């Protein structure tokens, strides 16, 4: 893509203006702060339970830990900035932290999809090859697979700062709630459409690629379940997969609406876009730890044992 020959202005900090029209910002900021604190505490608790109990040092729980880390990074990449704006009115962010925030936010978004996808693969192996599950997915292989996915995520998302940093800027005010790619590009002196199209292609590829992989995985699981003769085995498979299915729905529904449907003609207002973005970020990050805490027998039992010891 060609860039116009303009020098722009020297930007040392950006002013975030996407929340200027919010009514009762203090109330919304406090609610967001409470949700953010719950996200961090709940995910840290899940990680703690898994790390401290050697019986939970198994592939599925390693993937749950990875999802918890991703959820915390995802929320932390943007929530403190929005909370600071809504509660304290602190609207400025320096240039370098803004670029870092943009990169971390989009990296966490991609890693959320990778984490959900690899958990679907884990369920497929556990259900399709139960006798070979421990030999196929060892802890070492799970760690290597997780590290590989993080490396892929870093490599893919490094394209974003690489395309933003060379740009000249003509505006120091960002339209959106924090430093995401679209907000930073709109503040530059260049035509944003080629950059938006590139981001749209990249996002669609990751979203539809991971969602398609998950769908194929569950089609295979359904085929395996149909061949089962035992009703109790079928119920066991359902109980095994229902937590993951809830996670899939919570994340992909707002993301598909925000990224895919808007590209086929559905026009969203700025408030609707912000709502879907917050929903795709805060919703799954808050729901995920509670789902795996209360629907996973081992974690649930450990939590109950801790609570029973605290009671007088």
Short mmCIF file of C-alpha atoms in Angstrom, two decimals:
data_model
loop_
_atom_site.label_atom_id
_atom_site.label_comp_id
_atom_site.label_asym_id
_atom_site.label_seq_id
_atom_site.Cartn_x
_atom_site.Cartn_y
_atom_site.Cartn_z
CA UNK A 1 0.00 0.00 0.00
CA UNK A 2 1.31 3.50 -0.82
CA UNK A 3 1.54 6.24 1.77
CA UNK A 4 1.02 9.90 0.98
CA UNK A 5 4.02 12.17 1.25
CA UNK A 6 3.20 13.98 4.49
CA UNK A 7 5.16 14.54 7.65
CA UNK A 8 2.21 14.96 10.00
CA UNK A 9 2.82 16.11 13.58
CA UNK A 10 5.05 14.77 16.31
CA UNK A 11 2.93 12.67 18.65
CA UNK A 12 4.15 12.13 22.21
CA UNK A 13 0.77 11.09 23.59
CA UNK A 14 -2.76 10.36 22.45
CA UNK A 15 -6.04 11.58 23.89
CA UNK A 16 -8.68 8.86 24.09
CA UNK A 17 -12.05 10.33 23.16
CA UNK A 18 -14.17 7.24 22.62
CA UNK A 19 -15.76 7.44 26.05
CA UNK A 20 -16.62 11.17 26.02
CA UNK A 21 -20.30 10.53 25.28
CA UNK A 22 -20.76 7.97 28.08
CA UNK A 23 -23.44 8.98 30.55
CA UNK A 24 -22.73 8.38 34.25
CA UNK A 25 -19.08 7.46 33.62
CA UNK A 26 -18.32 7.00 37.33
CA UNK A 27 -20.99 4.32 37.74
CA UNK A 28 -19.90 2.49 34.59
CA UNK A 29 -16.26 2.81 35.62
CA UNK A 30 -16.92 1.31 39.05
CA UNK A 31 -18.89 -1.57 37.51
CA UNK A 32 -16.07 -2.20 35.04
CA UNK A 33 -13.53 -2.09 37.86
CA UNK A 34 -15.50 -4.68 39.85
CA UNK A 35 -15.79 -6.95 36.81
CA UNK A 36 -12.08 -6.57 36.07
CA UNK A 37 -11.10 -7.42 39.65
CA UNK A 38 -13.38 -10.48 39.55
CA UNK A 39 -11.78 -11.58 36.27
CA UNK A 40 -8.28 -11.37 37.74
CA UNK A 41 -9.16 -13.04 41.05
CA UNK A 42 -11.18 -15.85 39.46
CA UNK A 43 -8.53 -16.68 36.88
CA UNK A 44 -5.70 -16.49 39.41
CA UNK A 45 -7.69 -18.82 41.67
CA UNK A 46 -8.07 -21.37 38.88
CA UNK A 47 -4.35 -21.20 38.12
CA UNK A 48 -3.51 -21.56 41.81
CA UNK A 49 -5.76 -24.60 42.27
CA UNK A 50 -4.23 -26.33 39.26
CA UNK A 51 -0.61 -25.53 40.15
CA UNK A 52 -0.93 -26.56 43.79
CA UNK A 53 -2.66 -29.89 43.14
CA UNK A 54 -0.39 -32.39 41.39
CA UNK A 55 -3.42 -34.49 40.45
CA UNK A 56 -4.46 -31.63 38.15
CA UNK A 57 -1.15 -31.59 36.29
CA UNK A 58 -2.81 -33.04 33.21
CA UNK A 59 -3.19 -31.75 29.63
CA UNK A 60 -6.74 -30.44 30.02
CA UNK A 61 -5.84 -28.40 33.09
CA UNK A 62 -2.69 -27.05 31.48
CA UNK A 63 -4.87 -25.72 28.68
CA UNK A 64 -7.26 -24.25 31.26
CA UNK A 65 -4.27 -22.46 32.83
CA UNK A 66 -3.27 -21.10 29.45
CA UNK A 67 -6.82 -19.85 28.85
CA UNK A 68 -6.81 -18.15 32.26
CA UNK A 69 -3.52 -16.38 31.46
CA UNK A 70 -4.90 -15.26 28.09
CA UNK A 71 -8.10 -13.97 29.71
CA UNK A 72 -6.16 -11.88 32.23
CA UNK A 73 -3.86 -10.44 29.57
CA UNK A 74 -6.85 -9.72 27.32
CA UNK A 75 -8.66 -7.70 29.98
CA UNK A 76 -5.53 -6.07 31.38
CA UNK A 77 -4.54 -4.82 27.94
CA UNK A 78 -7.48 -2.40 27.84
CA UNK A 79 -9.54 -2.31 31.04
CA UNK A 80 -7.17 -0.23 33.23
CA UNK A 81 -7.11 2.47 30.54
CA UNK A 82 -10.90 2.59 30.28
CA UNK A 83 -11.34 2.48 34.07
CA UNK A 84 -8.88 5.35 34.48
CA UNK A 85 -10.81 7.42 31.94
CA UNK A 86 -14.24 6.71 33.43
CA UNK A 87 -13.34 7.06 37.11
CA UNK A 88 -10.41 9.49 37.19
CA UNK A 89 -10.91 11.28 33.87
CA UNK A 90 -7.33 10.49 32.82
CA UNK A 91 -7.69 10.44 29.04
CA UNK A 92 -4.10 10.63 27.81
CA UNK A 93 -1.73 7.77 27.01
CA UNK A 94 1.89 8.14 25.81
CA UNK A 95 2.75 7.03 22.29
CA UNK A 96 4.88 3.98 23.14
CA UNK A 97 2.46 2.52 25.75
CA UNK A 98 -0.33 3.07 23.22
CA UNK A 99 1.48 0.99 20.59
CA UNK A 100 2.24 -1.69 23.19
CA UNK A 101 -1.41 -1.71 24.28
CA UNK A 102 -2.54 -2.11 20.68
CA UNK A 103 -0.19 -5.04 20.13
CA UNK A 104 -1.02 -6.82 23.41
CA UNK A 105 -4.78 -6.39 22.92
CA UNK A 106 -4.79 -7.91 19.44
CA UNK A 107 -2.31 -10.61 20.49
CA UNK A 108 -4.55 -11.63 23.39
CA UNK A 109 -7.57 -11.62 21.08
CA UNK A 110 -5.84 -14.05 18.72
CA UNK A 111 -4.55 -16.18 21.60
CA UNK A 112 -8.08 -16.46 22.99
CA UNK A 113 -9.13 -18.16 19.77
CA UNK A 114 -6.01 -20.33 19.68
CA UNK A 115 -6.57 -21.38 23.29
CA UNK A 116 -10.20 -22.32 22.67
CA UNK A 117 -9.20 -24.24 19.53
CA UNK A 118 -6.47 -26.26 21.22
CA UNK A 119 -8.92 -27.15 24.01
CA UNK A 120 -11.30 -28.47 21.35
CA UNK A 121 -8.46 -30.61 20.03
CA UNK A 122 -7.84 -31.87 23.56
CA UNK A 123 -11.50 -32.93 23.89
CA UNK A 124 -11.36 -34.66 20.50
CA UNK A 125 -8.35 -36.74 21.52
CA UNK A 126 -9.84 -37.52 24.94
CA UNK A 127 -13.15 -38.68 23.44
CA UNK A 128 -11.95 -40.20 20.19
CA UNK A 129 -8.87 -41.99 21.59
CA UNK A 130 -9.44 -42.36 25.36
CA UNK A 131 -7.01 -45.25 25.74
CA UNK A 132 -4.20 -43.39 23.97
CA UNK A 133 -5.02 -39.94 25.36
CA UNK A 134 -2.19 -39.88 27.90
CA UNK A 135 0.37 -41.03 25.34
CA UNK A 136 -0.79 -38.66 22.58
CA UNK A 137 -1.11 -35.53 24.71
CA UNK A 138 1.63 -35.63 27.31
CA UNK A 139 2.27 -32.62 29.53
CA UNK A 140 5.47 -31.84 27.66
CA UNK A 141 3.70 -31.89 24.31
CA UNK A 142 0.95 -29.67 25.67
CA UNK A 143 3.48 -27.13 26.90
CA UNK A 144 5.33 -27.21 23.57
CA UNK A 145 2.06 -26.82 21.68
CA UNK A 146 1.07 -23.86 23.85
CA UNK A 147 4.46 -22.19 23.39
CA UNK A 148 4.25 -22.76 19.63
CA UNK A 149 0.82 -21.10 19.51
CA UNK A 150 2.14 -18.09 21.44
CA UNK A 151 5.03 -17.80 18.99
CA UNK A 152 2.63 -17.94 16.05
CA UNK A 153 0.46 -15.29 17.71
CA UNK A 154 3.47 -13.02 18.28
CA UNK A 155 4.60 -13.47 14.67
CA UNK A 156 1.18 -12.71 13.20
CA UNK A 157 0.34 -9.74 15.40
CA UNK A 158 3.77 -8.13 15.03
CA UNK A 159 2.48 -7.04 11.61
CA UNK A 160 0.23 -4.49 13.34
CA UNK A 161 2.88 -2.34 15.07
CA UNK A 162 5.16 -2.83 12.07
CA UNK A 163 2.57 -1.11 9.85
CA UNK A 164 1.66 1.59 12.40
CA UNK A 165 5.06 2.80 13.63
CA UNK A 166 6.24 4.25 10.26
CA UNK A 167 3.02 6.26 9.78
CA UNK A 168 2.81 10.05 10.15
CA UNK A 169 0.04 11.28 12.45
CA UNK A 170 -2.28 14.22 11.87
CA UNK A 171 -4.47 13.82 14.94
CA UNK A 172 -3.70 13.09 18.58
CA UNK A 173 -7.29 12.15 19.51
CA UNK A 174 -8.43 8.54 19.26
CA UNK A 175 -12.08 7.84 18.42
CA UNK A 176 -12.36 4.60 20.32
CA UNK A 177 -12.13 3.45 23.94
CA UNK A 178 -8.43 2.60 23.97
CA UNK A 179 -5.50 2.05 21.61
CA UNK A 180 -6.68 -0.60 19.21
CA UNK A 181 -5.47 -0.80 15.62
CA UNK A 182 -8.47 0.95 14.08
CA UNK A 183 -8.25 3.88 16.50
CA UNK A 184 -4.54 4.45 15.88
CA UNK A 185 -4.85 4.14 12.11
CA UNK A 186 -7.67 6.71 12.05
CA UNK A 187 -5.38 9.18 13.84
CA UNK A 188 -2.74 8.90 11.09
CA UNK A 189 -2.46 11.02 7.94
CA UNK A 190 -3.01 8.11 5.55
CA UNK A 191 -6.07 6.61 3.94
CA UNK A 192 -7.23 4.07 6.55
CA UNK A 193 -9.17 1.80 4.19
CA UNK A 194 -6.23 -0.27 2.90
CA UNK A 195 -5.12 -0.86 6.50
CA UNK A 196 -8.65 -1.74 7.61
CA UNK A 197 -8.98 -4.15 4.71
CA UNK A 198 -5.71 -5.81 5.66
CA UNK A 199 -6.80 -6.14 9.29
CA UNK A 200 -10.18 -7.46 8.15
CA UNK A 201 -8.54 -10.15 6.03
CA UNK A 202 -6.21 -11.14 8.88
CA UNK A 203 -9.02 -11.16 11.47
CA UNK A 204 -11.40 -13.09 9.24
CA UNK A 205 -8.71 -15.66 8.48
CA UNK A 206 -8.00 -16.24 12.19
CA UNK A 207 -11.64 -16.18 13.29
CA UNK A 208 -13.04 -18.40 10.56
CA UNK A 209 -9.96 -20.64 10.63
CA UNK A 210 -10.19 -21.32 14.35
CA UNK A 211 -14.00 -21.48 14.35
CA UNK A 212 -13.96 -23.84 11.39
CA UNK A 213 -11.39 -26.05 13.14
CA UNK A 214 -13.59 -26.14 16.26
CA UNK A 215 -16.67 -27.03 14.19
CA UNK A 216 -14.82 -29.86 12.45
CA UNK A 217 -13.60 -31.08 15.82
CA UNK A 218 -17.11 -31.25 17.23
CA UNK A 219 -18.44 -32.89 14.08
CA UNK A 220 -15.89 -35.64 14.67
CA UNK A 221 -16.90 -35.82 18.34
CA UNK A 222 -20.58 -36.13 17.36
CA UNK A 223 -19.71 -38.98 14.99
CA UNK A 224 -17.86 -40.75 17.82
CA UNK A 225 -20.80 -40.21 20.20
CA UNK A 226 -23.34 -41.57 17.69
CA UNK A 227 -21.35 -44.80 17.51
CA UNK A 228 -21.47 -45.20 21.31
CA UNK A 229 -23.96 -47.73 22.57
CA UNK A 230 -23.95 -46.70 26.21
CA UNK A 231 -26.23 -43.85 27.27
CA UNK A 232 -24.04 -43.16 30.30
CA UNK A 233 -20.99 -42.73 28.04
CA UNK A 234 -22.91 -40.25 25.90
CA UNK A 235 -23.90 -38.26 29.00
CA UNK A 236 -20.30 -38.30 30.15
CA UNK A 237 -19.16 -36.88 26.80
CA UNK A 238 -21.82 -34.19 26.99
CA UNK A 239 -20.73 -33.20 30.50
CA UNK A 240 -17.14 -33.13 29.31
CA UNK A 241 -17.87 -30.82 26.38
CA UNK A 242 -20.58 -28.51 27.72
CA UNK A 243 -18.15 -26.20 29.54
CA UNK A 244 -16.09 -25.74 26.41
CA UNK A 245 -19.20 -25.18 24.29
CA UNK A 246 -20.31 -22.37 26.63
CA UNK A 247 -16.88 -20.77 26.29
CA UNK A 248 -17.12 -20.99 22.49
CA UNK A 249 -20.55 -19.34 22.41
CA UNK A 250 -19.57 -16.56 24.85
CA UNK A 251 -16.54 -15.57 22.79
CA UNK A 252 -17.42 -16.21 19.16
CA UNK A 253 -20.95 -14.77 19.05
CA UNK A 254 -19.96 -11.12 19.69
CA UNK A 255 -16.73 -11.51 17.71
CA UNK A 256 -18.51 -12.92 14.66
CA UNK A 257 -21.07 -10.13 14.82
CA UNK A 258 -18.42 -7.44 15.24
CA UNK A 259 -15.90 -8.54 12.63
CA UNK A 260 -17.68 -10.69 10.06
CA UNK A 261 -21.25 -9.41 9.84
CA UNK A 262 -20.16 -5.77 9.75
CA UNK A 263 -18.12 -6.58 6.64
CA UNK A 264 -21.18 -7.78 4.74
CA UNK A 265 -23.19 -4.61 5.11
CA UNK A 266 -24.47 -4.40 8.69
CA UNK A 267 -23.68 -0.92 10.00
CA UNK A 268 -23.11 -0.60 13.75
CA UNK A 269 -23.15 2.62 15.72
CA UNK A 270 -20.06 3.49 17.74
CA UNK A 271 -21.89 2.54 20.95
CA UNK A 272 -22.91 -0.84 19.51
CA UNK A 273 -19.34 -1.49 18.40
CA UNK A 274 -18.02 -0.61 21.85
CA UNK A 275 -20.64 -2.83 23.48
CA UNK A 276 -19.76 -5.84 21.34
CA UNK A 277 -16.04 -5.25 21.88
CA UNK A 278 -16.48 -5.11 25.65
CA UNK A 279 -18.75 -8.14 25.53
CA UNK A 280 -16.21 -10.22 23.63
CA UNK A 281 -13.46 -9.17 26.05
CA UNK A 282 -15.04 -9.07 29.52
CA UNK A 283 -17.78 -11.67 29.04
CA UNK A 284 -15.67 -14.77 28.30
CA UNK A 285 -12.88 -13.65 30.64
CA UNK A 286 -15.35 -13.53 33.54
CA UNK A 287 -17.41 -16.58 32.59
CA UNK A 288 -14.54 -18.94 31.74
CA UNK A 289 -13.01 -19.39 35.22
CA UNK A 290 -16.40 -19.90 36.87
CA UNK A 291 -17.43 -22.43 34.24
CA UNK A 292 -14.29 -24.49 34.69
CA UNK A 293 -14.34 -24.02 38.45
CA UNK A 294 -17.89 -25.26 39.01
CA UNK A 295 -18.23 -27.72 36.13
CA UNK A 296 -14.85 -29.40 36.53
CA UNK A 297 -15.20 -31.95 39.31
CA UNK A 298 -11.60 -31.84 40.53
CA UNK A 299 -11.42 -28.03 40.77
CA UNK A 300 -14.90 -27.82 42.28
CA UNK A 301 -14.10 -30.38 44.97
CA UNK A 302 -10.85 -28.63 45.83
CA UNK A 303 -12.68 -25.31 46.17
CA UNK A 304 -15.29 -26.88 48.44
CA UNK A 305 -12.55 -28.37 50.61
CA UNK A 306 -10.92 -24.98 50.99
CA UNK A 307 -14.24 -23.31 51.85
CA UNK A 308 -15.08 -26.01 54.41
CA UNK A 309 -11.77 -25.43 56.17
CA UNK A 310 -12.46 -21.70 56.41
CA UNK A 311 -15.92 -22.16 57.92
CA UNK A 312 -15.99 -22.07 61.76
#
